[in-house]
Amino acid sequence: IMNVFGLIPIGLILLSTTTISSLQCNHLPLQQRKMIENSLQLLDKMGKKFPQQCLREKMSFRFPEQVLKPRQKEAVKVAIEEIFQHIFYIFSKNLTLAAWDGTAIEQFQNGLYQQIEQLEACVTKKQTHYFHSKEVNRLKLKKYFQKIDCFLKDKQHNLCSWEISRAEMRRCLQLIDNVVRKL
Amino acid sequence: GQTNLKSPQDIQVYVVNTNFTLRWNYTGSDTNVTFSAEYRWFEDFVTNETEWKELPGCQNVTHTECDFSSAITKYYDTHHVRIRAERREEVSPWSSTFEMNPYLIAQIGPPGVELQSTNGVIKIKISPPEANQVRKMWIAHLRFKYNLVIWENSSNAEFRSQSIFPTDTIDDLAPDTTYCLKVQATLPLDLQEGLFSPIHCVKTTHKAVNDLLCATDVSVLALDMKFHLHWNNRYKQHVSYNVQYLIGYLKKLHDDYSMKWLSVPGCENITDTQCNFSSIISTTSGIYYLRVQAMSEYNKSCVSNEVKVDPLITNEIGPPGVKVDISDVLLHIQISPPGGSESEVMRDHYDLSYRILYWKNSSNDEEEIKMKEIKQTIGTISDLTPLTLYCVKVQAFSEIYNKSSHYSKEECIKTPGDKILHLVILATFVTALIAVFLVATPLGFALYQAYNKIKYVFFPSCQPPLNIEGFGGQLLSSPYLSTTEEPIENCSIIETIITEEVNETDFKDYIHSKQSSRDSGNYSNDDTSGSKVSEEMLEKEIV
C-alpha cells in the first residue's frame, strides 16, 4: 500500500511532463508556415538566377510527392520533419564553389534548425508510427535525398551541381508550403 | 538428385552500419560441411524475377556465419538471401528465402567519443558513426541526436541520461570525482537507437579560482521584441564585459564553433551589466545563444554560461494602449497594439487577440468584472446602464504561444444618464421654441402688413370726395407706390398738401409709371402686378 502511495507522485510528474510538453506545440503550424515563407525568400536571395549553362546538366530527381499527400495528416507532419533534416544536411556541405551570400545561407540554416528542434520536441511517437506504416514512402524519400547527395559528390560540389540542387530544394519547399497551408 | 543433407535454418541477417552478417543454424551433422549463399535484389520496389547471384563472402564457409558487406550497395531496396549446405558433391536444398530491406533492419553503430576534463567540467567531442567511411548507411549524419548516459563511478550511482550536441560541455558535476559515461546516436524519426560507444571514465578537476570574475545569473528580458541581456558580478575590482552571440544552428554541426562567437554591436568593452542585443535578432526564424565574457585589468577573462534565445518564445508581449469613447449606449474601445515599431512583426507571428475587462466603478466593491475577447483593435460594449462610471483595461494575448501581456492602464468613462437626457431634451425644446418664435414673429408681421396692403388696395376704407376724384385716384395710388402710410391719414393729408405736392407727385407718378410701363417686360411677377396697377391709374387719369 505504501508503495502505491509512493508511485502516485511519480505518476503525476510523468503526467504533468507530458501535458506540459504538448502545451508548447500549438504555435508550430503558424511558425512553420512563416519559416517556409522566409526560407523560400532566402533561397532566392542567396544566389542569382539559374545559370543557363547549367541547364544541360539538369537531372530529374523525382521527388516522391505521395509522401506529402494529406491522406494521413500525422504521417505528413513527420515526413516534413525528415525533409527539413535532409535539406539542413545538404546545405551544411561545402558551398564555396556555389559562391552564394553567406548571411542568407546562415539565416536559411538557422531557420531550418529552429523548426527541426521544435518538431523534435513536439512530434509524438504515435505520429512517427503513422509515418512508419507507409514504409515504401519513407524509403522513397530517403532514396530521393541519397540521389541528390550522390549527385553533388559526383560533380565535386561544383557551381552547376549546387544550382541544380538549390532549384530542386526550392521546389521541394514549395510543395511543402502548399501542403502546410491546407493542413 | 536425392540428398541427405539438411538445409540450414533460422536465417538471420545482422546489420550494423554497412556491415552485413548472415547467421544460420544447422542441425545436421557438421563434419566437412560448408555453406554457400545466394542473393538477389529488386530495384525500386518492383518484385520482378531477377537472377540469383552468388553471395560474395558467403561461399564455402565452414562456420554458421559470414560477412557479405561487399555485396550490398542498394540499401533501400529489398533483397532476398538463401543458403544451402554442401559436402563434397552433395548439396542440400536451399533454405527458405530470407527477405530483407537493409535500411529497415540496420542498426546505428557506436559514435566516437573524445573527452577533456578541465576546470571542473567535462568537454566532450563526438564523431558520428561511419565517420570517414566512403559508403554510408546513414547518409545525413547531421540527423543524429546524441544521447549521453553518465554516472558517478561509485556504488549505487544514479544513471543520468541527457541529450547533447556533437561538441558540448557537461558542467553540473562535482569536482575531483570520477565519472563514467557512454554515448549513443539516435534517429527518433526512424525509431532507431544506436549501439552505445565503449564506456569512458574520467576524473573532474577542481574549479579555477578566477571564478569570481565570471558574470553570473545571466538572463534575458525581452519585451515587445526588444531584447536585453542582464547579469550580475561579485568581483570587487574593475571589470569590463564583452557580450557575444552564436547563431544557433552551428551547434548542430560537428565543426568546432568556439571561433564562431561574434561580438554584439554596442556591447563590446562595456562596464554596464546589461546589453541591448535587439540588433542581432534580425528575424524571428532562428535560435541564438548569448554569453558574457568578463575581463579584468590583469588580462584575465572568464566566460559565463550561455543562454538560449528563441525570439518568439523568449519575448514577452507588452501591454496595449487603450482609448475609450462613449456614444449613447455604446462604449467604443480603441486598442493600439503593443510593440510600437515592432507591432506588425508581433501581430503577424503571434496571431494576437485582445482581452477586454470592464466593470462599473462604484463605491460598492462587489461589482462584477466582465470580460470580452476580440481579434480586432476596435471593440464595442453595449450592455450598459446609464449614468455609471465604467472602467476598462485591455490585455493582449497569443493563444498559440500561451503568452499574455500585462493589462493596460485603466481608462474610465461615464455613461450619459436619463436626467441629462431630459435636460437635453428640455433645452432642445426651449431653443426650438425660441427659434420658432424668432422666425414666426417677423413672418407674421410681414404677412399682416401684406394683408393690410391688399385690403387697402382692393377694399380701401376711405372714399375720396367726388370733386377731387381724379386726383384722388392718382393720389390714392401714390401712397401705395411710394409710402406705407395709412389711407385715412392720406385722406387728411391730401386736403392740405394737394396744391403743393400734386405737381411733384404728378411728375413722380408720370415718371415712375412711364418708367414702369416701359420696363414692365423686365420685371418679375410681383413687380409686373405693380406696374399694371400704375397703368390702370394712368388710364384713369387719362380718362
XYZ file of C-alpha atoms in Angstrom:
726
model
C 0.000 0.000 0.000
C 2.832 2.332 0.871
C 4.446 1.587 -2.478
C 1.289 2.619 -4.264
C 1.305 5.960 -2.462
C 4.913 6.358 -3.438
C 4.057 5.769 -7.065
C 1.342 8.403 -7.201
C 3.684 11.464 -7.214
C 5.830 9.817 -9.873
C 2.737 9.190 -11.935
C 1.630 12.788 -11.513
C 5.038 14.086 -12.537
C 5.040 11.923 -15.649
C 1.536 13.044 -16.493
C 2.378 16.699 -15.989
C 5.546 16.497 -18.051
C 3.673 15.005 -20.966
C 0.928 17.616 -20.767
C 3.450 20.426 -20.394
C 5.397 19.313 -23.442
C 2.245 19.092 -25.526
C 1.152 22.599 -24.496
C 4.218 24.212 -26.030
C 3.410 22.985 -29.525
C 0.337 24.976 -30.509
C 2.434 27.669 -32.146
C 4.148 25.243 -34.530
C 1.752 25.353 -37.510
C 1.881 29.154 -37.775
C 5.608 29.287 -37.085
C 6.227 26.614 -39.692
C 4.265 28.498 -42.362
C 6.249 31.652 -41.609
C 9.573 29.819 -41.646
C 8.851 28.175 -45.011
C 7.868 31.560 -46.495
C 11.079 33.012 -45.136
C 13.180 30.084 -46.379
C 11.831 30.344 -49.918
C 12.766 34.023 -49.970
C 16.249 33.268 -48.648
C 16.766 30.536 -51.239
C 16.010 33.067 -53.946
C 18.141 35.711 -52.272
C 21.264 33.648 -51.687
C 22.186 33.305 -55.368
C 21.440 34.802 -58.737
C 19.143 33.482 -61.423
C 19.704 29.897 -62.521
C 22.708 29.954 -64.916
C 21.886 28.936 -68.471
C 24.982 26.791 -68.855
C 23.774 24.515 -66.077
C 20.589 23.565 -67.922
C 22.482 20.833 -69.771
C 23.349 19.086 -66.545
C 19.844 19.223 -65.133
C 18.720 15.944 -63.687
C 15.332 14.630 -62.753
C 15.387 13.540 -59.137
C 11.707 12.686 -58.922
C 10.589 13.815 -55.507
C 8.061 11.274 -54.118
C 5.068 13.600 -53.916
C 2.820 10.949 -52.414
C 4.718 11.413 -49.154
C 3.013 14.784 -48.823
C -0.457 13.659 -49.775
C -2.573 14.699 -46.803
C -4.488 11.468 -46.570
C -2.900 10.978 -43.201
C -2.109 14.323 -41.631
C 0.001 12.860 -38.855
C 2.285 10.986 -41.220
C 2.731 14.102 -43.345
C 3.958 16.100 -40.323
C 6.659 13.522 -39.680
C 7.604 13.420 -43.357
C 8.034 17.213 -43.329
C 10.324 16.993 -40.306
C 12.506 14.429 -42.059
C 12.639 16.543 -45.222
C 13.798 19.566 -43.191
C 16.547 17.419 -41.657
C 17.774 16.299 -45.079
C 17.737 19.830 -46.526
C 19.644 21.070 -43.469
C 22.263 18.382 -44.055
C 22.636 19.182 -47.757
C 23.194 22.892 -47.135
C 25.808 22.190 -44.482
C 28.226 20.833 -47.106
C 30.990 22.640 -48.915
C 29.338 25.652 -50.520
C 32.474 27.546 -51.586
C 32.077 26.814 -55.287
C 28.449 27.927 -55.202
C 29.585 31.434 -54.221
C 26.290 32.343 -52.568
C 25.510 35.036 -49.981
C 26.854 33.737 -46.663
C 24.393 35.649 -44.480
C 21.420 34.299 -46.425
C 22.763 30.762 -46.092
C 23.247 31.226 -42.332
C 19.724 32.541 -41.856
C 18.331 29.754 -44.035
C 20.101 27.093 -41.994
C 19.201 28.750 -38.709
C 15.502 28.836 -39.625
C 15.539 25.168 -40.631
C 17.352 24.223 -37.452
C 14.854 26.060 -35.230
C 11.989 24.149 -36.850
C 13.829 20.823 -36.568
C 14.461 21.383 -32.847
C 10.842 22.306 -32.142
C 9.458 19.427 -34.190
C 11.779 17.082 -32.300
C 10.076 18.159 -29.092
C 6.557 18.103 -30.480
C 6.226 15.190 -32.878
C 4.938 12.275 -30.865
C 5.795 8.590 -31.059
C 2.255 7.948 -32.235
C 2.702 10.254 -35.206
C 6.012 8.597 -36.041
C 4.303 5.225 -36.068
C 1.774 6.531 -38.587
C 4.691 7.537 -40.781
C 6.239 4.107 -40.383
C 3.110 2.335 -41.565
C 3.959 3.571 -45.073
C 7.401 2.026 -45.385
C 7.601 2.450 -49.131
C 7.130 6.228 -48.836
C 9.810 6.506 -46.171
C 12.303 4.633 -48.305
C 11.442 6.569 -51.467
C 12.070 9.795 -49.588
C 15.480 8.606 -48.427
C 16.360 7.418 -51.925
C 15.483 10.859 -53.293
C 17.871 12.614 -50.943
C 20.536 9.994 -51.454
C 20.359 10.716 -55.188
C 20.974 14.429 -54.587
C 23.801 13.644 -52.169
C 25.488 11.366 -54.719
C 24.919 13.890 -57.498
C 26.724 16.613 -55.528
C 29.547 14.256 -54.648
C 29.997 13.079 -58.244
C 30.147 16.658 -59.510
C 32.531 17.549 -56.670
C 30.140 20.216 -55.400
C 30.721 22.464 -58.396
C 28.622 25.515 -59.220
C 26.141 23.789 -61.535
C 25.539 20.892 -59.186
C 24.781 23.392 -56.425
C 22.486 25.484 -58.590
C 20.561 22.396 -59.667
C 20.301 21.240 -56.060
C 19.129 24.666 -54.931
C 16.389 24.680 -57.578
C 15.362 21.196 -56.513
C 15.221 22.117 -52.812
C 13.213 25.195 -53.674
C 10.698 23.035 -55.486
C 10.574 20.702 -52.510
C 9.912 23.539 -50.039
C 7.266 24.969 -52.334
C 5.440 21.631 -52.300
C 5.624 21.591 -48.515
C 4.335 25.172 -48.418
C 1.277 24.154 -50.448
C 0.560 21.229 -48.122
C 1.127 23.160 -44.909
C -1.356 25.841 -45.907
C -4.049 23.234 -46.257
C -3.260 21.327 -43.056
C 19.044 -35.960 -57.018
C 18.220 -37.151 -53.533
C 20.355 -35.876 -50.816
C 20.622 -36.496 -47.113
C 21.986 -33.087 -46.339
C 19.710 -30.938 -44.364
C 19.268 -27.337 -45.367
C 20.253 -24.587 -42.985
C 17.530 -22.999 -40.917
C 16.705 -19.851 -38.924
C 18.472 -17.494 -41.251
C 19.200 -14.154 -39.642
C 20.807 -11.048 -41.076
C 22.537 -8.743 -38.668
C 23.391 -5.253 -39.921
C 25.397 -2.551 -38.161
C 26.036 0.491 -40.338
C 27.130 -1.109 -43.623
C 28.391 -4.364 -42.089
C 26.202 -7.281 -43.109
C 26.433 -10.568 -41.246
C 24.489 -13.673 -42.192
C 23.811 -16.192 -39.448
C 22.015 -19.502 -39.511
C 21.512 -22.765 -37.674
C 22.486 -26.169 -38.905
C 21.015 -29.203 -37.215
C 22.535 -31.910 -39.376
C 25.972 -33.419 -38.865
C 28.514 -30.714 -39.425
C 31.536 -32.807 -40.432
C 33.087 -31.469 -43.643
C 30.035 -29.378 -44.341
C 30.438 -25.978 -45.964
C 27.812 -23.427 -46.733
C 27.209 -21.210 -49.762
C 24.667 -18.474 -50.130
C 22.857 -16.724 -52.986
C 21.123 -13.395 -53.187
C 19.083 -11.219 -55.476
C 17.635 -7.709 -55.161
C 14.743 -5.784 -56.585
C 15.236 -2.278 -57.889
C 12.690 0.341 -56.963
C 10.372 -1.935 -55.016
C 9.289 -3.888 -58.075
C 9.453 -7.629 -57.465
C 10.118 -8.828 -60.996
C 12.020 -12.064 -61.360
C 15.751 -11.433 -61.213
C 18.560 -13.911 -61.277
C 20.036 -15.369 -58.120
C 23.677 -14.473 -57.725
C 26.441 -15.898 -55.599
C 26.794 -14.036 -52.359
C 30.427 -12.854 -52.020
C 31.871 -13.519 -48.584
C 29.483 -16.412 -48.037
C 30.926 -19.034 -50.349
C 32.255 -22.284 -48.875
C 32.202 -21.049 -45.317
C 32.691 -23.528 -42.509
C 31.141 -21.564 -39.654
C 27.476 -20.748 -39.362
C 28.015 -17.076 -40.070
C 29.546 -14.958 -42.810
C 30.138 -11.326 -43.704
C 28.697 -10.213 -47.030
C 29.111 -6.412 -46.694
C 30.878 -6.109 -50.038
C 27.861 -7.423 -51.928
C 25.253 -4.921 -50.794
C 25.158 -1.425 -52.269
C 21.450 -0.695 -52.618
C 20.481 -0.024 -49.042
C 16.889 0.937 -49.692
C 15.965 -1.968 -51.943
C 14.512 -5.316 -50.987
C 16.956 -8.229 -51.026
C 16.456 -11.988 -50.900
C 19.044 -14.328 -49.392
C 19.151 -18.094 -49.237
C 21.780 -20.599 -48.222
C 22.482 -24.290 -48.548
C 24.862 -26.797 -47.108
C 27.458 -28.585 -49.255
C 29.584 -31.649 -48.691
C 31.872 -32.748 -51.477
C 29.424 -33.338 -54.336
C 26.299 -33.228 -52.229
C 24.205 -30.115 -51.843
C 21.269 -29.594 -49.572
C 18.077 -27.956 -50.747
C 18.013 -24.215 -50.487
C 16.877 -22.841 -47.211
C 13.750 -20.761 -47.091
C 14.269 -17.323 -48.641
C 15.085 -14.563 -46.220
C 13.626 -11.258 -47.360
C 15.133 -8.048 -46.057
C 15.442 -4.331 -46.640
C 18.927 -3.300 -45.469
C 17.924 0.140 -44.157
C 14.968 -1.174 -42.228
C 16.965 -3.793 -40.366
C 20.208 -1.847 -39.978
C 21.379 -0.690 -36.574
C 23.237 2.517 -35.894
C 26.787 1.829 -34.859
C 28.517 3.495 -31.917
C 29.791 7.088 -32.251
C 33.331 8.178 -31.500
C 33.930 9.956 -28.181
C 36.741 12.311 -27.125
C 36.865 13.718 -23.617
C 38.669 16.576 -21.966
C 38.456 17.214 -18.251
C 39.116 20.866 -17.484
C 38.099 23.432 -14.919
C 35.642 21.174 -13.118
C 33.727 20.310 -16.305
C 33.979 17.605 -18.954
C 34.279 18.744 -22.559
C 33.025 16.143 -24.986
C 33.524 15.847 -28.738
C 31.526 13.265 -30.666
C 32.261 11.948 -34.132
C 29.343 10.353 -35.954
C 29.091 6.650 -36.709
C 30.584 5.897 -40.138
C 32.794 8.981 -39.915
C 35.384 8.840 -42.718
C 33.600 5.957 -44.415
C 33.047 6.199 -48.128
C 29.866 4.149 -48.242
C 27.315 5.086 -45.609
C 24.048 3.641 -44.457
C 23.207 6.843 -42.584
C 23.917 9.480 -45.186
C 22.673 12.591 -43.410
C 24.774 12.291 -40.276
C 23.506 15.643 -39.036
C 20.184 13.968 -38.396
C 21.648 12.103 -35.432
C 20.623 13.095 -31.942
C 23.211 12.043 -29.364
C 22.211 10.586 -26.036
C 24.675 10.662 -23.155
C 24.430 8.374 -20.153
C 26.654 9.409 -17.258
C 27.130 8.152 -13.705
C 29.478 8.546 -10.807
C 31.967 5.741 -10.551
C 30.777 4.657 -7.139
C 28.389 2.079 -5.781
C 24.665 2.840 -6.022
C 25.340 5.574 -8.522
C 22.390 7.089 -10.375
C 22.411 6.959 -14.141
C 21.670 10.250 -15.728
C 20.602 10.469 -19.337
C 20.706 13.669 -21.394
C 20.742 14.829 -24.965
C 23.975 16.502 -26.096
C 25.385 18.311 -29.107
C 28.344 16.903 -31.078
C 30.560 19.408 -29.237
C 29.323 20.022 -25.734
C 30.211 20.627 -22.104
C 28.904 18.649 -19.146
C 29.070 21.093 -16.291
C 26.783 20.219 -13.420
C 29.371 17.863 -11.914
C 31.140 17.592 -8.611
C 34.861 18.470 -8.754
C 37.560 15.868 -8.154
C 35.179 12.995 -8.873
C 35.433 10.144 -11.347
C 32.566 9.859 -13.759
C 31.877 7.188 -16.369
C 29.892 7.792 -19.492
C 28.748 6.299 -22.775
C 27.099 7.852 -25.839
C 24.680 6.546 -28.431
C 23.492 8.069 -31.710
C 19.722 8.021 -32.265
C 17.327 8.764 -35.096
C 13.977 9.473 -33.414
C 12.125 9.710 -36.725
C 13.376 6.267 -37.692
C 12.588 4.977 -34.212
C 16.231 3.967 -34.049
C 18.523 3.921 -31.042
C 22.083 3.095 -31.921
C 24.691 0.994 -30.157
C 26.484 2.648 -27.256
C 30.083 3.699 -27.512
C 32.517 1.970 -25.162
C 32.392 3.335 -21.617
C 34.826 6.172 -20.895
C 35.763 7.163 -17.370
C 37.311 10.499 -16.441
C 38.022 12.443 -13.281
C 36.869 16.042 -12.962
C 39.373 18.695 -11.889
C 38.863 21.386 -9.315
C 37.250 24.626 -10.393
C 39.545 27.552 -11.115
C 39.862 30.413 -8.639
C 39.111 33.223 -11.034
C 35.573 32.027 -10.891
C 34.634 35.228 -9.067
C 35.373 37.152 -12.211
C 32.665 35.398 -14.203
C 29.335 37.000 -14.831
C 26.563 35.186 -13.004
C 22.772 34.967 -13.275
C 22.857 35.723 -16.976
C 19.270 36.198 -18.095
C 17.255 37.649 -20.944
C 14.476 40.182 -20.561
C 12.628 40.725 -23.803
C 9.570 42.931 -24.182
C 7.907 43.774 -27.481
C 10.838 42.333 -29.436
C 13.402 44.485 -27.642
C 15.959 42.061 -26.226
C 18.126 42.859 -23.202
C 20.719 40.672 -21.502
C 21.239 41.158 -17.767
C 23.869 39.706 -15.441
C 25.498 40.117 -12.058
C 29.060 40.222 -10.897
C 30.540 39.872 -7.470
C 34.045 40.890 -8.470
C 35.271 43.782 -6.388
C 37.642 45.390 -8.850
C 37.170 46.937 -12.247
C 35.669 44.623 -14.830
C 34.776 45.183 -18.457
C 32.395 42.988 -20.393
C 32.099 41.729 -23.907
C 28.763 40.213 -24.889
C 28.944 37.545 -27.576
C 26.368 35.686 -29.616
C 26.335 32.460 -31.604
C 23.980 31.576 -34.437
C 22.155 28.524 -33.102
C 22.467 26.020 -35.931
C 26.268 25.937 -35.626
C 25.877 23.774 -32.538
C 24.283 21.041 -34.634
C 27.373 20.736 -36.841
C 30.398 18.673 -35.945
C 32.743 21.568 -36.625
C 34.278 23.443 -33.757
C 32.165 26.550 -33.215
C 34.292 28.101 -30.471
C 35.739 30.501 -33.007
C 32.325 31.399 -34.365
C 31.152 33.525 -31.402
C 30.676 37.131 -32.516
C 30.524 40.329 -30.503
C 27.199 42.046 -30.085
C 27.498 45.548 -31.592
C 27.386 48.147 -28.863
C 28.205 45.677 -26.112
C 31.958 45.459 -26.518
C 34.183 46.562 -23.658
C 31.319 47.868 -21.527
C 31.099 48.309 -17.766
C 27.322 48.182 -17.528
C 25.852 44.821 -16.509
C 23.288 44.830 -19.252
C 23.195 44.778 -23.050
C 20.608 45.510 -25.719
C 21.084 42.850 -28.366
C 17.939 43.502 -30.435
C 20.105 44.267 -33.469
C 21.216 40.635 -33.571
C 17.674 39.312 -33.743
C 17.133 40.209 -37.373
C 14.465 37.590 -37.916
C 12.126 35.531 -35.784
C 13.216 32.365 -37.611
C 16.289 31.187 -35.788
C 17.796 30.418 -32.417
C 20.667 32.361 -30.865
C 22.968 31.764 -27.905
C 24.302 34.618 -25.779
C 27.173 34.708 -23.287
C 29.158 37.310 -21.366
C 32.933 37.467 -21.332
C 34.248 39.314 -18.298
C 37.754 40.792 -18.454
C 39.715 42.100 -15.517
C 42.544 44.600 -15.567
C 45.126 41.817 -15.351
C 44.126 40.387 -18.728
C 42.241 37.582 -17.035
C 38.981 36.656 -18.639
C 36.120 34.365 -17.886
C 33.208 33.319 -19.996
C 29.776 32.957 -18.441
C 27.144 30.319 -19.039
C 25.161 30.548 -22.235
C 21.525 31.485 -22.549
C 19.419 30.269 -25.416
C 17.153 32.736 -27.183
C 14.261 31.588 -29.340
C 12.888 35.032 -30.305
C 9.153 34.474 -30.226
C 9.283 32.163 -27.217
C 11.733 34.259 -25.174
C 9.962 37.512 -25.953
C 7.128 38.730 -23.744
C 4.199 40.752 -25.050
C 3.810 44.241 -23.623
C 0.503 45.901 -22.726
C -1.524 47.567 -25.489
C -2.710 51.179 -25.458
C -6.367 51.937 -24.770
C -8.683 54.812 -25.653
C -12.351 54.880 -24.751
C -15.188 56.824 -26.249
C -18.876 56.871 -25.438
C -21.833 57.435 -27.693
C -25.344 56.873 -26.426
C -25.425 53.362 -25.030
C -22.290 52.108 -26.753
C -18.824 52.137 -25.285
C -16.166 52.236 -28.012
C -12.731 50.899 -27.231
C -9.788 51.744 -29.465
C -6.797 49.467 -28.895
C -3.341 50.353 -30.108
C -1.390 47.105 -30.493
C 1.737 46.547 -28.371
C 5.185 46.803 -29.812
C 5.287 50.210 -31.406
C 7.641 49.789 -34.338
C 7.597 46.026 -33.962
C 3.818 45.737 -33.675
C 3.484 44.349 -37.182
C 6.016 41.608 -36.507
C 4.234 40.688 -33.303
C 0.769 40.744 -34.844
C 1.974 38.641 -37.749
C 3.733 35.949 -35.772
C 1.774 35.783 -32.521
C -1.720 35.910 -34.007
C -2.663 38.380 -31.260
C -6.071 38.683 -29.662
C -7.235 41.134 -27.024
C -9.000 40.524 -23.722
C -11.104 43.428 -22.503
C -12.093 43.673 -18.842
C -14.782 46.179 -17.948
C -16.620 46.921 -14.721
C -18.726 49.553 -13.017
C -16.548 51.736 -10.847
C -18.868 52.466 -7.966
C -18.292 52.737 -4.206
C -19.671 49.235 -3.946
C -16.686 46.910 -4.352
C -18.840 43.929 -5.172
C -19.155 44.873 -8.817
C -18.755 42.002 -11.264
C -15.902 42.260 -13.753
C -16.989 41.299 -17.240
C -14.764 40.046 -19.994
C -14.815 40.192 -23.770
C -12.275 38.762 -26.191
C -11.771 40.231 -29.639
C -9.361 39.843 -32.519
C -9.610 43.342 -33.988
C -8.334 46.572 -32.462
C -11.781 48.122 -32.134
C -14.361 46.806 -29.714
C -17.767 47.929 -28.546
C -19.653 47.160 -25.368
C -23.373 47.580 -25.396
C -24.999 46.284 -22.234
C -24.506 49.487 -20.246
C -26.512 51.115 -17.537
C -26.845 54.879 -17.830
C -25.134 57.391 -15.580
C -22.486 54.931 -14.464
C -18.727 55.240 -14.445
C -17.301 52.337 -16.407
C -13.641 51.387 -16.286
C -11.843 49.374 -18.938
C -8.472 47.671 -19.187
C -7.116 45.551 -22.029
C -4.615 42.739 -22.280
C -3.022 41.405 -25.476
C -2.539 37.649 -25.681
C -1.369 34.948 -28.039
C -3.270 31.725 -27.604
C -0.919 29.632 -29.673
C 2.178 30.792 -27.801
C 0.346 30.744 -24.469
C 1.536 34.273 -23.747
C -0.335 37.262 -22.412
C 0.708 40.815 -21.685
C 0.182 42.861 -18.555
C -3.039 44.812 -18.515
C -3.061 48.324 -19.910
C -3.814 51.349 -17.744
C -7.421 51.677 -16.702
C -9.485 54.083 -18.719
C -12.772 55.243 -17.213
C -15.713 56.997 -18.793
C -19.186 57.881 -17.570
C -22.281 56.827 -19.438
C -24.850 59.534 -20.100
C -27.862 59.309 -17.726
C -31.651 59.832 -18.131
C -31.672 63.188 -16.216
C -29.117 64.605 -18.505
C -31.132 63.303 -21.363
C -34.181 65.083 -20.059
C -32.276 68.318 -19.644
C -31.002 67.944 -23.128
C -34.477 67.390 -24.414
C -35.811 70.371 -22.475
C -33.010 72.597 -23.656
C -33.538 71.496 -27.226
C -37.267 72.192 -26.914
C -36.788 75.636 -25.473
C -34.201 76.511 -28.084
C -36.529 75.325 -30.782
C -39.331 77.332 -29.278
C -37.249 80.493 -29.247
C -36.054 79.829 -32.755
C -39.562 79.350 -33.994
C -40.676 82.482 -32.168
C -37.854 84.476 -33.692
C -38.785 83.299 -37.144
C -42.542 83.352 -36.718
C -42.821 86.895 -35.367
C -41.346 88.807 -38.301
C -43.073 86.449 -40.667
C -46.366 87.061 -39.000
C -45.758 90.757 -39.004
C -44.842 90.699 -42.673
C -47.954 88.759 -43.507
C -50.065 91.201 -41.525
C -48.597 94.063 -43.431
C -49.191 92.346 -46.714
C -52.759 91.694 -45.740
C -53.244 95.330 -44.891
C -51.857 96.452 -48.171
C -54.024 94.099 -50.112
C -57.005 95.199 -48.099
C -56.120 98.797 -48.733
C -55.810 98.253 -52.454
C -58.885 96.206 -53.035
C -61.040 97.376 -50.175
C -59.979 100.951 -49.457
C -61.534 102.194 -46.201
C -61.883 105.863 -47.182
C -63.509 107.321 -50.264
C -62.150 110.474 -51.784
C -64.609 113.454 -52.110
C -66.329 113.496 -55.539
C -64.862 116.827 -56.554
C -61.302 115.629 -56.315
C -61.859 112.114 -57.671
C -59.370 112.408 -60.489
C -56.560 113.491 -58.279
C -57.762 111.178 -55.568
C -57.339 108.345 -57.915
C -53.772 109.287 -58.603
C -53.077 110.367 -55.123
C -54.574 107.228 -53.744
C -52.157 105.245 -55.796
C -49.191 107.245 -54.644
C -49.067 106.060 -51.055
C -49.290 102.515 -52.347
C -46.369 103.032 -54.667
C -44.089 105.123 -52.576
C -45.154 105.128 -48.944
C -46.737 102.865 -46.418
C -48.889 105.432 -44.744
C -52.415 104.600 -43.681
C -55.107 105.651 -46.191
C -57.009 107.581 -43.536
C -54.033 109.668 -42.845
C -53.526 110.171 -46.588
C -57.084 111.406 -46.779
C -56.350 114.096 -44.296
C -53.007 114.906 -45.870
C -54.499 115.152 -49.362
C -56.609 118.100 -48.205
C -53.619 120.026 -47.030
C -50.900 119.090 -49.412
C -52.881 118.846 -52.636
C -51.761 122.167 -54.080
C -48.105 121.821 -53.266
C -47.345 118.180 -53.756
C -49.637 117.460 -56.671
C -47.209 118.703 -59.317
C -44.294 116.940 -57.791
C -46.111 113.710 -57.266
C -47.628 114.068 -60.720
C -44.233 114.244 -62.184
C -43.134 111.443 -59.977
C -46.077 109.403 -60.960
C -45.655 110.075 -64.635
C -42.008 109.324 -64.437
C -42.485 106.242 -62.322
C -45.407 104.939 -64.303
C -43.796 105.734 -67.611
C -40.680 104.093 -66.457
C -42.520 101.210 -65.059
C -44.599 100.794 -68.197
C -41.516 100.863 -70.351
C -39.682 98.391 -68.145
C -42.593 96.188 -67.401
C -41.208 93.444 -69.537
C -38.106 93.084 -67.390
C -39.833 92.981 -64.023
C -40.582 89.887 -62.012
C -44.108 88.703 -61.432
C -44.515 90.786 -58.293
C -43.373 93.907 -59.980
C -45.479 93.472 -63.068
C -48.574 93.441 -60.915
C -47.428 96.784 -59.532
C -46.813 98.163 -62.937
C -50.162 97.009 -64.135
C -51.832 98.863 -61.314
C -49.968 102.003 -62.214
C -51.090 101.607 -65.781
C -54.613 101.402 -64.556
C -54.049 104.625 -62.712
C -52.675 106.180 -65.833
C -55.740 105.116 -67.724
C -57.977 106.596 -65.080
C -56.013 109.760 -65.231
C -56.184 109.963 -68.984
C -59.868 109.314 -68.874
